[in-house]
């Protein structure tokens, strides 16, 4: 548990398992692994790209081609150009956002440019993980 293995997908099977919402794939690992046996299952995370530095926001901050910023207590709609996209996070290519920019994480309908708002600051790492599922606690048996 918690180990990372690198490899490439060598085959993606045609049909998804509708009940489990999964696809079966074959993976060829970059090294011989004694921890794995044929037929084992696991969870895969695909790295589609990597950068040393990027402006990253929670994915739910982006709606209809823009993000909502708070500038001097008022809302501004900011069209943005996206780079890498994931389920939980997005990369903003442009415009360049200041490190201390205030971004609305989960905008709701009915917002308008210039609307006055009150903000509640949130740590950027916590904000980026806001929709991440809670880690499962290991089963410790019955008492």
PDB file of N, CA and C in Angstrom, residues 32-106:
ATOM      1  N   UNK A  32      11.124  -5.304 -13.080  1.00  0.00           N
ATOM      2  CA  UNK A  32      10.535  -6.545 -12.593  1.00  0.00           C
ATOM      3  C   UNK A  32      10.088  -6.328 -11.157  1.00  0.00           C
ATOM      4  N   UNK A  33       8.831  -6.669 -10.889  1.00  0.00           N
ATOM      5  CA  UNK A  33       8.269  -6.427  -9.562  1.00  0.00           C
ATOM      6  C   UNK A  33       7.900  -7.746  -8.912  1.00  0.00           C
ATOM      7  N   UNK A  34       8.496  -8.016  -7.770  1.00  0.00           N
ATOM      8  CA  UNK A  34       8.177  -9.250  -7.055  1.00  0.00           C
ATOM      9  C   UNK A  34       6.918  -9.104  -6.208  1.00  0.00           C
ATOM     10  N   UNK A  35       6.464  -7.857  -5.979  1.00  0.00           N
ATOM     11  CA  UNK A  35       5.282  -7.621  -5.143  1.00  0.00           C
ATOM     12  C   UNK A  35       3.979  -7.917  -5.880  1.00  0.00           C
ATOM     13  N   UNK A  36       4.021  -8.001  -7.207  1.00  0.00           N
ATOM     14  CA  UNK A  36       2.806  -8.180  -7.993  1.00  0.00           C
ATOM     15  C   UNK A  36       2.786  -9.543  -8.661  1.00  0.00           C
ATOM     16  N   UNK A  37       1.571 -10.058  -8.822  1.00  0.00           N
ATOM     17  CA  UNK A  37       1.370 -11.347  -9.484  1.00  0.00           C
ATOM     18  C   UNK A  37       0.357 -11.185 -10.601  1.00  0.00           C
ATOM     19  N   UNK A  38       0.417 -12.029 -11.635  1.00  0.00           N
ATOM     20  CA  UNK A  38      -0.581 -11.949 -12.705  1.00  0.00           C
ATOM     21  C   UNK A  38      -1.995 -12.058 -12.141  1.00  0.00           C
ATOM     22  N   UNK A  39      -2.894 -11.242 -12.689  1.00  0.00           N
ATOM     23  CA  UNK A  39      -4.293 -11.272 -12.267  1.00  0.00           C
ATOM     24  C   UNK A  39      -4.631 -10.337 -11.131  1.00  0.00           C
ATOM     25  N   UNK A  40      -3.630  -9.745 -10.498  1.00  0.00           N
ATOM     26  CA  UNK A  40      -3.914  -8.803  -9.418  1.00  0.00           C
ATOM     27  C   UNK A  40      -4.563  -7.553  -9.995  1.00  0.00           C
ATOM     28  N   UNK A  41      -5.352  -6.883  -9.182  1.00  0.00           N
ATOM     29  CA  UNK A  41      -5.969  -5.636  -9.602  1.00  0.00           C
ATOM     30  C   UNK A  41      -5.407  -4.497  -8.773  1.00  0.00           C
ATOM     31  N   UNK A  42      -5.576  -3.311  -9.271  1.00  0.00           N
ATOM     32  CA  UNK A  42      -5.083  -2.152  -8.542  1.00  0.00           C
ATOM     33  C   UNK A  42      -5.695  -0.887  -9.096  1.00  0.00           C
ATOM     34  N   UNK A  43      -5.306   0.215  -8.519  1.00  0.00           N
ATOM     35  CA  UNK A  43      -5.783   1.516  -8.951  1.00  0.00           C
ATOM     36  C   UNK A  43      -4.648   2.202  -9.681  1.00  0.00           C
ATOM     37  N   UNK A  44      -4.963   2.809 -10.823  1.00  0.00           N
ATOM     38  CA  UNK A  44      -3.952   3.484 -11.622  1.00  0.00           C
ATOM     39  C   UNK A  44      -4.176   4.979 -11.619  1.00  0.00           C
ATOM     40  N   UNK A  45      -3.100   5.722 -11.592  1.00  0.00           N
ATOM     41  CA  UNK A  45      -3.142   7.173 -11.784  1.00  0.00           C
ATOM     42  C   UNK A  45      -2.269   7.462 -12.991  1.00  0.00           C
ATOM     43  N   UNK A  46      -2.816   8.168 -13.953  1.00  0.00           N
ATOM     44  CA  UNK A  46      -2.089   8.460 -15.177  1.00  0.00           C
ATOM     45  C   UNK A  46      -1.485   9.848 -15.106  1.00  0.00           C
ATOM     46  N   UNK A  47      -0.215   9.957 -15.364  1.00  0.00           N
ATOM     47  CA  UNK A  47       0.460  11.246 -15.417  1.00  0.00           C
ATOM     48  C   UNK A  47       0.515  11.642 -16.883  1.00  0.00           C
ATOM     49  N   UNK A  48      -0.258  12.663 -17.240  1.00  0.00           N
ATOM     50  CA  UNK A  48      -0.346  13.098 -18.629  1.00  0.00           C
ATOM     51  C   UNK A  48       0.675  14.167 -18.959  1.00  0.00           C
ATOM     52  N   UNK A  49       1.186  14.819 -17.950  1.00  0.00           N
ATOM     53  CA  UNK A  49       2.180  15.854 -18.144  1.00  0.00           C
ATOM     54  C   UNK A  49       2.668  16.318 -16.796  1.00  0.00           C
ATOM     55  N   UNK A  50       3.845  16.895 -16.783  1.00  0.00           N
ATOM     56  CA  UNK A  50       4.418  17.388 -15.525  1.00  0.00           C
ATOM     57  C   UNK A  50       5.170  18.681 -15.805  1.00  0.00           C
ATOM     58  N   UNK A  51       5.128  19.580 -14.841  1.00  0.00           N
ATOM     59  CA  UNK A  51       5.821  20.863 -14.960  1.00  0.00           C
ATOM     60  C   UNK A  51       6.467  21.190 -13.627  1.00  0.00           C
ATOM     61  N   UNK A  52       7.568  21.911 -13.686  1.00  0.00           N
ATOM     62  CA  UNK A  52       8.239  22.330 -12.459  1.00  0.00           C
ATOM     63  C   UNK A  52       7.456  23.422 -11.738  1.00  0.00           C
ATOM     64  N   UNK A  53       6.742  24.240 -12.495  1.00  0.00           N
ATOM     65  CA  UNK A  53       6.017  25.359 -11.909  1.00  0.00           C
ATOM     66  C   UNK A  53       4.739  25.579 -12.708  1.00  0.00           C
ATOM     67  N   UNK A  54       3.624  25.767 -12.005  1.00  0.00           N
ATOM     68  CA  UNK A  54       2.353  26.006 -12.673  1.00  0.00           C
ATOM     69  C   UNK A  54       1.392  26.684 -11.712  1.00  0.00           C
ATOM     70  N   UNK A  55       0.442  27.433 -12.260  1.00  0.00           N
ATOM     71  CA  UNK A  55      -0.638  27.998 -11.474  1.00  0.00           C
ATOM     72  C   UNK A  55      -1.771  26.983 -11.495  1.00  0.00           C
ATOM     73  N   UNK A  56      -2.095  26.447 -10.330  1.00  0.00           N
ATOM     74  CA  UNK A  56      -3.068  25.360 -10.228  1.00  0.00           C
ATOM     75  C   UNK A  56      -4.217  25.805  -9.322  1.00  0.00           C
ATOM     76  N   UNK A  57      -5.439  25.506  -9.775  1.00  0.00           N
ATOM     77  CA  UNK A  57      -6.637  25.811  -8.997  1.00  0.00           C
ATOM     78  C   UNK A  57      -7.496  24.563  -8.868  1.00  0.00           C
ATOM     79  N   UNK A  58      -8.362  24.518  -7.853  1.00  0.00           N
ATOM     80  CA  UNK A  58      -9.332  23.429  -7.802  1.00  0.00           C
ATOM     81  C   UNK A  58     -10.208  23.481  -9.059  1.00  0.00           C
ATOM     82  N   UNK A  59     -10.503  22.324  -9.630  1.00  0.00           N
ATOM     83  CA  UNK A  59     -11.258  22.265 -10.883  1.00  0.00           C
ATOM     84  C   UNK A  59     -12.628  22.924 -10.763  1.00  0.00           C
ATOM     85  N   UNK A  60     -13.251  22.866  -9.590  1.00  0.00           N
ATOM     86  CA  UNK A  60     -14.586  23.426  -9.452  1.00  0.00           C
ATOM     87  C   UNK A  60     -14.585  24.955  -9.488  1.00  0.00           C
ATOM     88  N   UNK A  61     -13.413  25.597  -9.473  1.00  0.00           N
ATOM     89  CA  UNK A  61     -13.354  27.055  -9.587  1.00  0.00           C
ATOM     90  C   UNK A  61     -13.618  27.509 -11.021  1.00  0.00           C
ATOM     91  N   UNK A  62     -13.468  26.610 -11.984  1.00  0.00           N
ATOM     92  CA  UNK A  62     -13.601  26.938 -13.410  1.00  0.00           C
ATOM     93  C   UNK A  62     -14.997  26.580 -13.905  1.00  0.00           C
ATOM     94  N   UNK A  63     -15.692  27.573 -14.448  1.00  0.00           N
ATOM     95  CA  UNK A  63     -17.027  27.335 -15.015  1.00  0.00           C
ATOM     96  C   UNK A  63     -17.231  28.232 -16.224  1.00  0.00           C
ATOM     97  N   UNK A  64     -17.719  27.630 -17.300  1.00  0.00           N
ATOM     98  CA  UNK A  64     -18.061  28.379 -18.513  1.00  0.00           C
ATOM     99  C   UNK A  64     -16.915  29.258 -19.017  1.00  0.00           C
ATOM    100  N   UNK A  65     -15.697  28.706 -19.009  1.00  0.00           N
ATOM    101  CA  UNK A  65     -14.554  29.403 -19.579  1.00  0.00           C
ATOM    102  C   UNK A  65     -13.914  30.453 -18.706  1.00  0.00           C
ATOM    103  N   UNK A  66     -14.317  30.524 -17.432  1.00  0.00           N
ATOM    104  CA  UNK A  66     -13.792  31.594 -16.581  1.00  0.00           C
ATOM    105  C   UNK A  66     -13.739  31.163 -15.124  1.00  0.00           C
ATOM    106  N   UNK A  67     -13.051  31.990 -14.341  1.00  0.00           N
ATOM    107  CA  UNK A  67     -13.055  31.873 -12.885  1.00  0.00           C
ATOM    108  C   UNK A  67     -13.604  33.180 -12.331  1.00  0.00           C
ATOM    109  N   UNK A  68     -14.026  33.146 -11.089  1.00  0.00           N
ATOM    110  CA  UNK A  68     -14.473  34.362 -10.411  1.00  0.00           C
ATOM    111  C   UNK A  68     -13.409  34.758  -9.397  1.00  0.00           C
ATOM    112  N   UNK A  69     -12.961  36.017  -9.494  1.00  0.00           N
ATOM    113  CA  UNK A  69     -11.972  36.570  -8.563  1.00  0.00           C
ATOM    114  C   UNK A  69     -12.646  37.594  -7.672  1.00  0.00           C
ATOM    115  N   UNK A  70     -12.065  37.791  -6.498  1.00  0.00           N
ATOM    116  CA  UNK A  70     -12.519  38.851  -5.605  1.00  0.00           C
ATOM    117  C   UNK A  70     -11.414  39.899  -5.564  1.00  0.00           C
ATOM    118  N   UNK A  71     -11.752  41.107  -5.995  1.00  0.00           N
ATOM    119  CA  UNK A  71     -10.799  42.217  -6.003  1.00  0.00           C
ATOM    120  C   UNK A  71     -11.434  43.361  -5.225  1.00  0.00           C
ATOM    121  N   UNK A  72     -10.776  43.746  -4.132  1.00  0.00           N
ATOM    122  CA  UNK A  72     -11.261  44.818  -3.256  1.00  0.00           C
ATOM    123  C   UNK A  72     -12.712  44.585  -2.839  1.00  0.00           C
ATOM    124  N   UNK A  73     -13.030  43.319  -2.502  1.00  0.00           N
ATOM    125  CA  UNK A  73     -14.343  42.979  -1.980  1.00  0.00           C
ATOM    126  C   UNK A  73     -15.439  42.829  -3.020  1.00  0.00           C
ATOM    127  N   UNK A  74     -15.079  42.917  -4.307  1.00  0.00           N
ATOM    128  CA  UNK A  74     -16.081  42.808  -5.370  1.00  0.00           C
ATOM    129  C   UNK A  74     -15.697  41.707  -6.354  1.00  0.00           C
ATOM    130  N   UNK A  75     -16.730  41.102  -6.960  1.00  0.00           N
ATOM    131  CA  UNK A  75     -16.503  40.005  -7.900  1.00  0.00           C
ATOM    132  C   UNK A  75     -16.074  40.498  -9.275  1.00  0.00           C
ATOM    133  N   UNK A  76     -15.139  39.764  -9.857  1.00  0.00           N
ATOM    134  CA  UNK A  76     -14.739  39.971 -11.241  1.00  0.00           C
ATOM    135  C   UNK A  76     -14.751  38.614 -11.926  1.00  0.00           C
ATOM    136  N   UNK A  77     -15.343  38.543 -13.100  1.00  0.00           N
ATOM    137  CA  UNK A  77     -15.305  37.319 -13.901  1.00  0.00           C
ATOM    138  C   UNK A  77     -14.050  37.394 -14.758  1.00  0.00           C
ATOM    139  N   UNK A  78     -13.211  36.367 -14.667  1.00  0.00           N
ATOM    140  CA  UNK A  78     -11.929  36.364 -15.366  1.00  0.00           C
ATOM    141  C   UNK A  78     -11.860  35.201 -16.348  1.00  0.00           C
ATOM    142  N   UNK A  79     -12.015  35.469 -17.665  1.00  0.00           N
ATOM    143  CA  UNK A  79     -11.792  34.388 -18.627  1.00  0.00           C
ATOM    144  C   UNK A  79     -10.349  33.897 -18.507  1.00  0.00           C
ATOM    145  N   UNK A  80     -10.158  32.577 -18.618  1.00  0.00           N
ATOM    146  CA  UNK A  80      -8.819  32.006 -18.473  1.00  0.00           C
ATOM    147  C   UNK A  80      -8.555  30.987 -19.574  1.00  0.00           C
ATOM    148  N   UNK A  81      -7.266  30.782 -19.843  1.00  0.00           N
ATOM    149  CA  UNK A  81      -6.834  29.731 -20.761  1.00  0.00           C
ATOM    150  C   UNK A  81      -6.276  28.600 -19.913  1.00  0.00           C
ATOM    151  N   UNK A  82      -6.802  27.394 -20.121  1.00  0.00           N
ATOM    152  CA  UNK A  82      -6.384  26.249 -19.330  1.00  0.00           C
ATOM    153  C   UNK A  82      -5.235  25.500 -19.991  1.00  0.00           C
ATOM    154  N   UNK A  83      -4.432  24.878 -19.142  1.00  0.00           N
ATOM    155  CA  UNK A  83      -3.391  23.964 -19.585  1.00  0.00           C
ATOM    156  C   UNK A  83      -3.826  22.553 -19.236  1.00  0.00           C
ATOM    157  N   UNK A  84      -3.068  21.897 -18.385  1.00  0.00           N
ATOM    158  CA  UNK A  84      -3.402  20.539 -17.962  1.00  0.00           C
ATOM    159  C   UNK A  84      -4.681  20.562 -17.140  1.00  0.00           C
ATOM    160  N   UNK A  85      -5.510  19.524 -17.328  1.00  0.00           N
ATOM    161  CA  UNK A  85      -6.786  19.435 -16.615  1.00  0.00           C
ATOM    162  C   UNK A  85      -6.910  18.073 -15.970  1.00  0.00           C
ATOM    163  N   UNK A  86      -7.396  18.060 -14.768  1.00  0.00           N
ATOM    164  CA  UNK A  86      -7.675  16.816 -14.072  1.00  0.00           C
ATOM    165  C   UNK A  86      -9.037  16.901 -13.418  1.00  0.00           C
ATOM    166  N   UNK A  87      -9.423  15.837 -12.770  1.00  0.00           N
ATOM    167  CA  UNK A  87     -10.714  15.812 -12.088  1.00  0.00           C
ATOM    168  C   UNK A  87     -10.715  16.792 -10.924  1.00  0.00           C
ATOM    169  N   UNK A  88      -9.606  16.876 -10.212  1.00  0.00           N
ATOM    170  CA  UNK A  88      -9.542  17.705  -9.012  1.00  0.00           C
ATOM    171  C   UNK A  88      -8.907  19.068  -9.226  1.00  0.00           C
ATOM    172  N   UNK A  89      -8.016  19.180 -10.225  1.00  0.00           N
ATOM    173  CA  UNK A  89      -7.265  20.420 -10.389  1.00  0.00           C
ATOM    174  C   UNK A  89      -7.162  20.809 -11.859  1.00  0.00           C
ATOM    175  N   UNK A  90      -6.952  22.115 -12.093  1.00  0.00           N
ATOM    176  CA  UNK A  90      -6.715  22.639 -13.426  1.00  0.00           C
ATOM    177  C   UNK A  90      -5.492  23.546 -13.389  1.00  0.00           C
ATOM    178  N   UNK A  91      -4.832  23.659 -14.523  1.00  0.00           N
ATOM    179  CA  UNK A  91      -3.711  24.585 -14.658  1.00  0.00           C
ATOM    180  C   UNK A  91      -4.199  25.818 -15.408  1.00  0.00           C
ATOM    181  N   UNK A  92      -3.873  27.003 -14.897  1.00  0.00           N
ATOM    182  CA  UNK A  92      -4.207  28.262 -15.550  1.00  0.00           C
ATOM    183  C   UNK A  92      -2.960  28.740 -16.296  1.00  0.00           C
ATOM    184  N   UNK A  93      -3.051  28.818 -17.640  1.00  0.00           N
ATOM    185  CA  UNK A  93      -1.934  29.312 -18.446  1.00  0.00           C
ATOM    186  C   UNK A  93      -1.918  30.830 -18.497  1.00  0.00           C
ATOM    187  N   UNK A  94      -3.105  31.413 -18.704  1.00  0.00           N
ATOM    188  CA  UNK A  94      -3.191  32.867 -18.734  1.00  0.00           C
ATOM    189  C   UNK A  94      -4.601  33.284 -18.345  1.00  0.00           C
ATOM    190  N   UNK A  95      -4.748  34.454 -17.755  1.00  0.00           N
ATOM    191  CA  UNK A  95      -3.698  35.390 -17.414  1.00  0.00           C
ATOM    192  C   UNK A  95      -2.922  34.913 -16.196  1.00  0.00           C
ATOM    193  N   UNK A  96      -1.768  35.516 -15.970  1.00  0.00           N
ATOM    194  CA  UNK A  96      -0.978  35.180 -14.788  1.00  0.00           C
ATOM    195  C   UNK A  96      -1.727  35.696 -13.559  1.00  0.00           C
ATOM    196  N   UNK A  97      -1.917  34.815 -12.579  1.00  0.00           N
ATOM    197  CA  UNK A  97      -2.592  35.194 -11.339  1.00  0.00           C
ATOM    198  C   UNK A  97      -1.561  35.427 -10.251  1.00  0.00           C
ATOM    199  N   UNK A  98      -1.768  36.473  -9.470  1.00  0.00           N
ATOM    200  CA  UNK A  98      -0.892  36.722  -8.328  1.00  0.00           C
ATOM    201  C   UNK A  98      -1.044  35.594  -7.326  1.00  0.00           C
ATOM    202  N   UNK A  99       0.017  35.345  -6.578  1.00  0.00           N
ATOM    203  CA  UNK A  99       0.002  34.277  -5.579  1.00  0.00           C
ATOM    204  C   UNK A  99      -1.079  34.496  -4.531  1.00  0.00           C
ATOM    205  N   UNK A 100      -1.405  35.765  -4.245  1.00  0.00           N
ATOM    206  CA  UNK A 100      -2.411  36.051  -3.217  1.00  0.00           C
ATOM    207  C   UNK A 100      -3.794  36.363  -3.808  1.00  0.00           C
ATOM    208  N   UNK A 101      -4.013  36.030  -5.077  1.00  0.00           N
ATOM    209  CA  UNK A 101      -5.322  36.259  -5.702  1.00  0.00           C
ATOM    210  C   UNK A 101      -6.398  35.478  -4.951  1.00  0.00           C
ATOM    211  N   UNK A 102      -7.545  36.105  -4.770  1.00  0.00           N
ATOM    212  CA  UNK A 102      -8.669  35.443  -4.114  1.00  0.00           C
ATOM    213  C   UNK A 102      -9.599  34.911  -5.199  1.00  0.00           C
ATOM    214  N   UNK A 103      -9.778  33.588  -5.212  1.00  0.00           N
ATOM    215  CA  UNK A 103     -10.571  32.909  -6.225  1.00  0.00           C
ATOM    216  C   UNK A 103     -11.762  32.241  -5.544  1.00  0.00           C
ATOM    217  N   UNK A 104     -12.933  32.355  -6.161  1.00  0.00           N
ATOM    218  CA  UNK A 104     -14.115  31.662  -5.656  1.00  0.00           C
ATOM    219  C   UNK A 104     -13.982  30.205  -6.056  1.00  0.00           C
ATOM    220  N   UNK A 105     -14.020  29.295  -5.081  1.00  0.00           N
ATOM    221  CA  UNK A 105     -13.776  27.880  -5.360  1.00  0.00           C
ATOM    222  C   UNK A 105     -14.983  27.217  -6.003  1.00  0.00           C
ATOM    223  N   UNK A 106     -16.162  27.433  -5.475  1.00  0.00           N
ATOM    224  CA  UNK A 106     -17.363  26.796  -6.016  1.00  0.00           C
ATOM    225  C   UNK A 106     -18.404  27.863  -6.299  1.00  0.00           C
TER     226      UNK A 106
END
